Coordinates of N, CA, C and O in Angstrom, one line a residue:
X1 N 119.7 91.9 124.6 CA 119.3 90.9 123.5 C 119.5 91.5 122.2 O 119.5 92.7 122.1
X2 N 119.7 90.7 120.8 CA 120.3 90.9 120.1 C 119.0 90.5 119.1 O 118.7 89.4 118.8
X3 N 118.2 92.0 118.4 CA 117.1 91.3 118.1 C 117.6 90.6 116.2 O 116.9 90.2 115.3
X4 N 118.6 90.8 116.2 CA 119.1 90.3 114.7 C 118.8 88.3 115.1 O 118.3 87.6 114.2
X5 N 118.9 88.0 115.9 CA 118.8 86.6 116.4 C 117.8 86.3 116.4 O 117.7 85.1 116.6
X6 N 116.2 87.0 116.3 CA 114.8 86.7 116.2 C 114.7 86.7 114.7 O 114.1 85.8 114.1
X7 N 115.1 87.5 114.1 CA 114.9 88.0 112.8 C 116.2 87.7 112.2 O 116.8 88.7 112.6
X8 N 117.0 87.1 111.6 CA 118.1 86.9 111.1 C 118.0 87.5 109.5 O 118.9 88.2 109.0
X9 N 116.9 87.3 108.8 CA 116.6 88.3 107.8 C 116.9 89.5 107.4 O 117.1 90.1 106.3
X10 N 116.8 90.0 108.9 CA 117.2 91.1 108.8 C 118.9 91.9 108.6 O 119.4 92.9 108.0
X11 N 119.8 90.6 109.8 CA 121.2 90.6 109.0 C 121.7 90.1 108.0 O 122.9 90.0 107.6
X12 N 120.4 89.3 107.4 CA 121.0 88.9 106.0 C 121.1 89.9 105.0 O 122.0 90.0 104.2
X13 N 120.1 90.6 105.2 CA 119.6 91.8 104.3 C 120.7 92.7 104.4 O 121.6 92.8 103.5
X14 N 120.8 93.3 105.6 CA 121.9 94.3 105.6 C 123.7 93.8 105.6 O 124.7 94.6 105.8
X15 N 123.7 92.3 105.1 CA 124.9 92.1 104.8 C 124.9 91.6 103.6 O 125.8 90.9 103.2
X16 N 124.0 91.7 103.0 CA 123.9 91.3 101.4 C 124.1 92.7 100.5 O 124.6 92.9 99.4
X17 N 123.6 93.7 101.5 CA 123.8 95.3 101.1 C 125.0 95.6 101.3 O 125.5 96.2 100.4
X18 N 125.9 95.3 102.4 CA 127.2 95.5 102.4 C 128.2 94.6 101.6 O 129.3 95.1 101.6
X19 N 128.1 93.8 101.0 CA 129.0 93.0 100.3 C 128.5 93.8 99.1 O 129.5 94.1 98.5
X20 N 127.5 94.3 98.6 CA 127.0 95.0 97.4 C 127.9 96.3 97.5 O 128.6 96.6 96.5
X21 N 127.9 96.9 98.2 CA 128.7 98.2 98.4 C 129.7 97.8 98.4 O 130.4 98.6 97.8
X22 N 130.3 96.8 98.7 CA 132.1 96.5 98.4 C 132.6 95.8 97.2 O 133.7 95.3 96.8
X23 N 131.3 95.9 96.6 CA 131.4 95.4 95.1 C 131.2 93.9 94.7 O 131.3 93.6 93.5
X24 N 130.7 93.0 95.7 CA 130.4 92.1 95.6 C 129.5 91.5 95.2 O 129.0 90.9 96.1
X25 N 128.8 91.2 93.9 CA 127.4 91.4 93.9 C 126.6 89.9 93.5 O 125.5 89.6 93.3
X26 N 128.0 89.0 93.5 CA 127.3 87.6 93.2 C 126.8 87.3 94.4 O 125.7 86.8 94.7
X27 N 128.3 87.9 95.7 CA 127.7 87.5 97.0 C 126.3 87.9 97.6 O 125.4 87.3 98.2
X28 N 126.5 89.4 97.3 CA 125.1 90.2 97.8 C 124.2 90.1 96.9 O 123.7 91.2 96.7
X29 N 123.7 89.1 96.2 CA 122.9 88.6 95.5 C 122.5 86.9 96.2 O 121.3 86.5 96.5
X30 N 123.3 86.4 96.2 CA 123.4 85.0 97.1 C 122.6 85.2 98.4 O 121.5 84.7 98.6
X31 N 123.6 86.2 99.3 CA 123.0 86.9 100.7 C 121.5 87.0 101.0 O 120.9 86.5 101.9
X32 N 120.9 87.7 99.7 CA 120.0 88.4 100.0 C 119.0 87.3 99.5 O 118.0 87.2 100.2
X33 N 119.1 86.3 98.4 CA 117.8 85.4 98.5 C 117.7 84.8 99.2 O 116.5 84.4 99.4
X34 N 119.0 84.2 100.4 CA 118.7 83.7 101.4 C 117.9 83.9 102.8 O 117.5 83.1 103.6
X35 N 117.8 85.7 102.7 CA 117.5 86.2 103.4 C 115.8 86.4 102.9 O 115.1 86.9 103.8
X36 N 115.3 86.2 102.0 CA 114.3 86.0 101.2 C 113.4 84.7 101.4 O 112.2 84.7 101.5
X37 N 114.1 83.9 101.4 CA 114.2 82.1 102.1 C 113.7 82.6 103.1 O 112.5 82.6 102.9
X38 N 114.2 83.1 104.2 CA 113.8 82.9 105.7 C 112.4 84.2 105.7 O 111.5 84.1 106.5
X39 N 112.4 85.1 104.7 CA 110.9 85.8 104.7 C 111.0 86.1 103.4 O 111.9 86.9 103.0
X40 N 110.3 85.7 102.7 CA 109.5 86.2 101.6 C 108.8 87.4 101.4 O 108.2 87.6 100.3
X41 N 108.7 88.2 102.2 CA 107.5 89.1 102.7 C 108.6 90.3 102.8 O 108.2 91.4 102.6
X42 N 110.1 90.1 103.2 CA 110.5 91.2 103.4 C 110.9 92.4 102.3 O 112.0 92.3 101.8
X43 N 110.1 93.4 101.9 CA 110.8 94.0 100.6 C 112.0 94.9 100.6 O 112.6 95.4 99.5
X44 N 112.4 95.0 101.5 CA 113.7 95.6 101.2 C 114.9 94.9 100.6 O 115.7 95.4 99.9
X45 N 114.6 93.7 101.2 CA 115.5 92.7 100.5 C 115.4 92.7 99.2 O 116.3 92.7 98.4
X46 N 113.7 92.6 98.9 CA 113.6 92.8 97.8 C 114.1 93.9 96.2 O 114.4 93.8 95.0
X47 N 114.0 95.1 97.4 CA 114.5 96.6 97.0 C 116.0 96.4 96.4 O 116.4 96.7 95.2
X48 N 116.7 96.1 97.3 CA 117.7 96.0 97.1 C 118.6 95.1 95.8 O 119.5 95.5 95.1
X49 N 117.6 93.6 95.7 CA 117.6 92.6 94.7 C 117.5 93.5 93.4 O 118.2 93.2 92.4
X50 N 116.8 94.5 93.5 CA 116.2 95.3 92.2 C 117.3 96.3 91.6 O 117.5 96.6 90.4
X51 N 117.8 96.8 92.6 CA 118.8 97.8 92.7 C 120.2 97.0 92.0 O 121.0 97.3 91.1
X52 N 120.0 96.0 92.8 CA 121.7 95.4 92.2 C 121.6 94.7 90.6 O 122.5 94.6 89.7
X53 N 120.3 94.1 90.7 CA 119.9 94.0 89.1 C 120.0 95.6 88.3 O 120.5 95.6 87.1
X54 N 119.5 96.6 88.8 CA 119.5 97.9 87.8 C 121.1 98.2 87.4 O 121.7 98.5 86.3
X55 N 121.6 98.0 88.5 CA 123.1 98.4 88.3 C 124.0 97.4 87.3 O 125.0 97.5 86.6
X56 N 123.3 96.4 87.4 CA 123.6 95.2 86.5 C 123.4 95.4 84.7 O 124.0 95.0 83.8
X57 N 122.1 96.3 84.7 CA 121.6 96.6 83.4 C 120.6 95.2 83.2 O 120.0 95.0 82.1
X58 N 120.4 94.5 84.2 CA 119.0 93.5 84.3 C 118.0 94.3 84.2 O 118.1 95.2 85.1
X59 N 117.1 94.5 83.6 CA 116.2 95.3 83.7 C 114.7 94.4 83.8 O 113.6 94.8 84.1
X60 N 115.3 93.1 83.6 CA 113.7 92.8 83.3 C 113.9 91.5 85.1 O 112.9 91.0 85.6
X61 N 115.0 91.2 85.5 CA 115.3 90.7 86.7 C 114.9 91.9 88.3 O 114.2 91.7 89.3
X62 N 115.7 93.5 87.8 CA 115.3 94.1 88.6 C 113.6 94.5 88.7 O 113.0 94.3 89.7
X63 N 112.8 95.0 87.4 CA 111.5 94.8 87.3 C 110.7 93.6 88.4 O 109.7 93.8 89.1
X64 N 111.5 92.4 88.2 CA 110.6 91.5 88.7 C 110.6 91.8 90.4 O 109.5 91.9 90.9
X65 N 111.7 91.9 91.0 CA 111.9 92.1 92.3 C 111.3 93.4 92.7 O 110.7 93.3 93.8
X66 N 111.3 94.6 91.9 CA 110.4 95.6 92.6 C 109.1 95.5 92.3 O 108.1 96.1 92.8
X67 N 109.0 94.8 91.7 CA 107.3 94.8 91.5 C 107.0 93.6 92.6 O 105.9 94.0 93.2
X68 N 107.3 92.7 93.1 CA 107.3 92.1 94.0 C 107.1 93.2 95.7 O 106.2 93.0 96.5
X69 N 108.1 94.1 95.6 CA 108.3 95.1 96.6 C 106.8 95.9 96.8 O 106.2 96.0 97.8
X70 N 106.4 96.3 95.5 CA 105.5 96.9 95.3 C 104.8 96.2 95.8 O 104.6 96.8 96.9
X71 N 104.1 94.9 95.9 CA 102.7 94.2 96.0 C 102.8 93.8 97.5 O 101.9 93.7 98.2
X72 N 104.2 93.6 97.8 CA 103.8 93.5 99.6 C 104.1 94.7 100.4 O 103.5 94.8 101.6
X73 N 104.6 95.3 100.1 CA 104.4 97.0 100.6 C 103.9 97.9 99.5 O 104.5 98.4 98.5
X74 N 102.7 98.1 99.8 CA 101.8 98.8 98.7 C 102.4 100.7 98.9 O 102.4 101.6 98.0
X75 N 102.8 100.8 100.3 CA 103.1 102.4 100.4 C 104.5 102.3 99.9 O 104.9 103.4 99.4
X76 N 105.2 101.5 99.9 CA 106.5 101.3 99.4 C 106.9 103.0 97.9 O 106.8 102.9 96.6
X77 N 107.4 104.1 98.5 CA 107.7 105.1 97.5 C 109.0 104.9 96.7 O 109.1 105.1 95.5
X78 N 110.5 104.1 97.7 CA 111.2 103.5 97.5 C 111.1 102.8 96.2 O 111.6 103.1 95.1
X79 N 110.4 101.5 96.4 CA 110.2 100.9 95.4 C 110.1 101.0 94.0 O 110.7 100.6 93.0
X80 N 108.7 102.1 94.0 CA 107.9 102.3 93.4 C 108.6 103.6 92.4 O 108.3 103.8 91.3
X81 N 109.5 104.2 93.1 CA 110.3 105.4 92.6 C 111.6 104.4 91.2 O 112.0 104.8 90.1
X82 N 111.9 103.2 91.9 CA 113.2 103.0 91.1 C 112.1 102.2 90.4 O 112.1 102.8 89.3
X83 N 111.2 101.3 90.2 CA 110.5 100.7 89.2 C 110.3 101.6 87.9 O 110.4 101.1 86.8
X84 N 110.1 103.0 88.3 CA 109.9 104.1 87.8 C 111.1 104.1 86.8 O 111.0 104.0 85.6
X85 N 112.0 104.0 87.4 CA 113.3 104.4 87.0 C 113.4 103.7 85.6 O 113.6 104.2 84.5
X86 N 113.2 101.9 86.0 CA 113.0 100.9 85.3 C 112.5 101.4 83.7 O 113.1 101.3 82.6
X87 N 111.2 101.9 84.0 CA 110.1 101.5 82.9 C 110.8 102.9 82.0 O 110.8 103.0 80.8
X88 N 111.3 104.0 82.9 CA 111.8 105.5 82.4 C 113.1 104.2 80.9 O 112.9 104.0 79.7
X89 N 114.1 103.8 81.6 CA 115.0 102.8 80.9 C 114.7 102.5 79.8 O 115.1 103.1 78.8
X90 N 113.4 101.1 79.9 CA 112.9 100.4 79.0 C 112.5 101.4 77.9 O 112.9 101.2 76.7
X91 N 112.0 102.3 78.1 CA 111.4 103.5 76.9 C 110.0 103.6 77.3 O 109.3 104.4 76.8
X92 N 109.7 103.0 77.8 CA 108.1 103.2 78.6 C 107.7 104.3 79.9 O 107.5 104.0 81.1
X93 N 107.8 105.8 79.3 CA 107.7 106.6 79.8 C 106.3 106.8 80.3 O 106.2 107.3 81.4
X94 N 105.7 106.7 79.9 CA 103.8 107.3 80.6 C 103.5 106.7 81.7 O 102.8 107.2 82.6
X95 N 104.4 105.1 81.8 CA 103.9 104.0 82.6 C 105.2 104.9 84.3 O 104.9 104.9 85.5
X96 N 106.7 105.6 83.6 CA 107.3 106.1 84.2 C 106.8 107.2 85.3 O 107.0 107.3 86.5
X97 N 106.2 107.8 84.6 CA 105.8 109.2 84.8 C 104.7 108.7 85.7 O 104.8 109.2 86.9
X98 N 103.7 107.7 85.4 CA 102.6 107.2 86.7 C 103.1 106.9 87.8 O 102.5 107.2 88.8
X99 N 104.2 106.3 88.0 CA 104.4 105.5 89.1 C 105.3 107.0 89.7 O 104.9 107.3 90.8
X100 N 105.9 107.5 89.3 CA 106.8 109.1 90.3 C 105.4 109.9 90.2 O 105.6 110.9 90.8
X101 N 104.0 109.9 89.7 CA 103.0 110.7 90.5 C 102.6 109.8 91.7 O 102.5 110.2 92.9
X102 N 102.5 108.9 91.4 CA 102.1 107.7 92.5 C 103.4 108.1 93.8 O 103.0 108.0 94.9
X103 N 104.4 108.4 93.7 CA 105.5 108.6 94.7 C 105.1 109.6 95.3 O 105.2 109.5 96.6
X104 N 104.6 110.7 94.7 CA 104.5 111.9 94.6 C 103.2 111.7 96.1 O 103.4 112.0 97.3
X105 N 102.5 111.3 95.8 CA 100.9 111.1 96.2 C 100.8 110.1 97.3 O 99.8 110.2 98.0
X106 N 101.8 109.1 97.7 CA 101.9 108.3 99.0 C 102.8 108.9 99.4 O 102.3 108.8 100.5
X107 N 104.0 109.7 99.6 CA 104.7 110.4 99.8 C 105.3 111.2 99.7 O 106.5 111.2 99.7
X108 N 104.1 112.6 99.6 CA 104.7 114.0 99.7 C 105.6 114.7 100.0 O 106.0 115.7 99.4
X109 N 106.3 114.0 101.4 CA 107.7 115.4 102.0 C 108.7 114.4 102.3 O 109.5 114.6 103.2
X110 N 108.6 113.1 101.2 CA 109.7 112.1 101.3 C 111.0 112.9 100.0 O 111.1 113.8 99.2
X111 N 111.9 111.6 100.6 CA 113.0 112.4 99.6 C 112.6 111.8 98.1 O 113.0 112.3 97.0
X112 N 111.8 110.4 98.3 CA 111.4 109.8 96.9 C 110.9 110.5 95.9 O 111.0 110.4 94.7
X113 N 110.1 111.5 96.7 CA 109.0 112.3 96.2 C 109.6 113.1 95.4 O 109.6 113.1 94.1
X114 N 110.3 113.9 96.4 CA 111.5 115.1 95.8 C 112.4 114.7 94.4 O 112.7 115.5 93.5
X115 N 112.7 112.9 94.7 CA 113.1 112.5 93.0 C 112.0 112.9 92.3 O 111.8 114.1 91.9
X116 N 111.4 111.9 92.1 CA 110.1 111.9 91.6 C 110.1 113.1 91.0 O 110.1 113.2 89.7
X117 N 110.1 114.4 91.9 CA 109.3 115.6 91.0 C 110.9 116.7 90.2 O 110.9 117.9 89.9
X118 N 112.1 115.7 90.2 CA 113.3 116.1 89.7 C 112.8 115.6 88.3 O 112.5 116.3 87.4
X119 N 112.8 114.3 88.3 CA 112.6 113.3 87.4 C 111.3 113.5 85.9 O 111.3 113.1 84.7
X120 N 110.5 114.3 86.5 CA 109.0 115.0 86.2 C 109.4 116.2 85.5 O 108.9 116.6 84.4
X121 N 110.5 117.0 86.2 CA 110.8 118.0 85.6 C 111.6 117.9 84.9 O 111.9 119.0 84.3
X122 N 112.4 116.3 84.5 CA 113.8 116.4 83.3 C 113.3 116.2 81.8 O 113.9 116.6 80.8
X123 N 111.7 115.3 82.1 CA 110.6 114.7 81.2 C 110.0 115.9 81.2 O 110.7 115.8 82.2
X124 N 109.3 117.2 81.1 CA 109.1 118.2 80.4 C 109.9 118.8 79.5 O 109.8 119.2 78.4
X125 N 111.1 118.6 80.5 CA 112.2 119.3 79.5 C 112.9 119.0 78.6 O 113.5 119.7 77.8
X126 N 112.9 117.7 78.7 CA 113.0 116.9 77.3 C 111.8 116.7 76.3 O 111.9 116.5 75.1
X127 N 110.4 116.8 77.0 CA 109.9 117.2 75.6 C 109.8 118.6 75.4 O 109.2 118.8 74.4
X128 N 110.1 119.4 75.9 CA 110.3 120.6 75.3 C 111.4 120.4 73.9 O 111.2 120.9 72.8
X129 N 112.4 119.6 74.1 CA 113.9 120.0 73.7 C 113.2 119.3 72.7 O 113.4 119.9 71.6
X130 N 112.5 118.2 72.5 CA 111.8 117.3 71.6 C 111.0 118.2 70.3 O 111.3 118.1 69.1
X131 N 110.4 118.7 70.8 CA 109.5 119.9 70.2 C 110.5 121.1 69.5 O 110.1 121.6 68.4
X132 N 111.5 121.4 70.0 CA 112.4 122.0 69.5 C 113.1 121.3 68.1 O 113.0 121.7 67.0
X133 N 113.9 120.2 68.7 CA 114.3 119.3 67.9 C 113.2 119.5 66.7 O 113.3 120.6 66.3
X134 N 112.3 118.7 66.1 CA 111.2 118.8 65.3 C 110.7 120.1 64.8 O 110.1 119.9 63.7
X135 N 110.7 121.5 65.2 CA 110.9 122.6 65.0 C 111.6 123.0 64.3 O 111.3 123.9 63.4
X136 N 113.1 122.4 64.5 CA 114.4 122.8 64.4 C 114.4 122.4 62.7 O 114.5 123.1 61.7
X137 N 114.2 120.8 62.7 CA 114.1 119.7 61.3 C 113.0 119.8 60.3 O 113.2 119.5 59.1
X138 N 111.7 120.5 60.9 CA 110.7 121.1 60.2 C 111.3 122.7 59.2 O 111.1 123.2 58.1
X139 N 111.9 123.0 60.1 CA 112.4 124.3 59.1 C 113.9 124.3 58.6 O 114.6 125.3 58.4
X140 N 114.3 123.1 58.6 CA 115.7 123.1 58.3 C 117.1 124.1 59.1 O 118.1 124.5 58.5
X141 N 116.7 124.3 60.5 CA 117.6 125.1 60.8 C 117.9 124.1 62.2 O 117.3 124.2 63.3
X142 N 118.8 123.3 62.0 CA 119.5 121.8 62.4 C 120.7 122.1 63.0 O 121.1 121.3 63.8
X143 N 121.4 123.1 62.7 CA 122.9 123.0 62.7 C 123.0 123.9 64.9 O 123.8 123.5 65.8
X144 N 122.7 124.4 64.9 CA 122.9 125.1 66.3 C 121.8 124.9 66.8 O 121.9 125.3 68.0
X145 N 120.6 124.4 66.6 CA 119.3 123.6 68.1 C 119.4 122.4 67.6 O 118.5 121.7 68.2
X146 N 120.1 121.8 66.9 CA 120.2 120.2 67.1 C 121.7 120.2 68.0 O 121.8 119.4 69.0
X147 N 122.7 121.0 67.7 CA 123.7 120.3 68.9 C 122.9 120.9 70.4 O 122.8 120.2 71.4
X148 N 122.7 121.7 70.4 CA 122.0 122.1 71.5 C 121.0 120.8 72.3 O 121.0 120.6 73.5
X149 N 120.4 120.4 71.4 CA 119.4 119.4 72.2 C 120.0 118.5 72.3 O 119.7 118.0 73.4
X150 N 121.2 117.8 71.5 CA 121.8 116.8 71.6 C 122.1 117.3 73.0 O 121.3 117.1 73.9
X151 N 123.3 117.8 73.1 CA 123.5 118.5 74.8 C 122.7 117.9 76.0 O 122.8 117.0 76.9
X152 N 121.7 118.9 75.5 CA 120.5 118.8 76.1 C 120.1 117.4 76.8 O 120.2 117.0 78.0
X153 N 119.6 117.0 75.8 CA 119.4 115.6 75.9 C 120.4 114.6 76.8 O 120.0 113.7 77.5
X154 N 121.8 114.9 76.5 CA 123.1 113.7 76.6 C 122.9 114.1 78.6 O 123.1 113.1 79.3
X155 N 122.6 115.3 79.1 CA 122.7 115.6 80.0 C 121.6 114.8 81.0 O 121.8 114.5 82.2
X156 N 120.3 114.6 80.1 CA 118.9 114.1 80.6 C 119.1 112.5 80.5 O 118.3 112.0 81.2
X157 N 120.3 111.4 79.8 CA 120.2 110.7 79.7 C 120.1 109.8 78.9 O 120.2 108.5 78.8
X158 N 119.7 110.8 77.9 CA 119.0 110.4 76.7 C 120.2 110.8 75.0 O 120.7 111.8 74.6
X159 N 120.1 109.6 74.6 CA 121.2 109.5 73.7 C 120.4 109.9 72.4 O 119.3 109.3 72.2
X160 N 120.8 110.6 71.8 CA 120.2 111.1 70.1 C 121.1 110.3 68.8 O 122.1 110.7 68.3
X161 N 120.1 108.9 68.4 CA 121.0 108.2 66.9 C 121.7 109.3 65.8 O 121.2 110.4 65.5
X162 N 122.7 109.0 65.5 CA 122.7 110.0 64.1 C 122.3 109.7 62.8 O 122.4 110.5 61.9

């Protein structure tokens, strides 16, 4: 028996993920609410909805869907790691940083976690580089620890205005 035929949700999901991987993302967007339709409750579908909105630069479409993920799988690290990711984006780092300890704390020897604590460690080191920067501009010596942080920075993600 073919348990995709009890649960059809379930090959909706994983063919809304595959049309997404082939680049299709109106379809694997289409796919996946349908598969949403037949459970509301499922979060990976959800997960996924979130992910193809991040890749999108939706930020406030993917938010909606992992926060969704979040509330019906509360252990969900998955989720809760790219929401992370999200709020890291928007510029709302504290709110960032809670949710990868929260990863950290429902799933210690996951690989989410292991982000999480990559992620933890790019956010010291940018405010280190931060502190530097302001160091650097407080005593006028700009010219070799400002391109440096710039560096620094461009490598963390993080773009410096001129």
């Amino acid at each position: 028996k073919n348990p995709f035929y009890k649960k059809p949700y379930l090959a909706r999901t994983n063919l809304g993920w595959a049309y997404y991987k082939l680049g299709e993302k109106k379809k694997a967007i289409n796919t996946l609410l349908k598969a949403l339709k037949e459970n509301a409750q499922y979060s990976q579908a959800l997960i996924y909805l979130g992910l193809i909105y991040m890749d999108k630069g939706k930020w406030d479409a993917a938010e909606f869907y992992l926060k969704r993920a979040v509330r019906i799988e509360e252990s969900s690290a998955e989720a809760r790691y790219y929401l992370a990711e999200i709020y890291f984006r928007k510029g709302e780092i504290d709110l960032a940083k809670s949710l990868w300890n929260a990863v950290i704390q429902l799933a210690p020897q996951s690989k989410w976690a292991e982000f999480s604590y990559q992620r933890l460690f790019l956010l010291k080191k940018l405010d280190s580089l931060r502190e530097m920067y302001l160091l650097a501009e407080d005593n006028k010596i700009i010219v070799k620890d400002l391109n440096k942080f710039k560096k620094e920075a461009k490598k963390l993600g993080v773009f410096i205005k001129e």
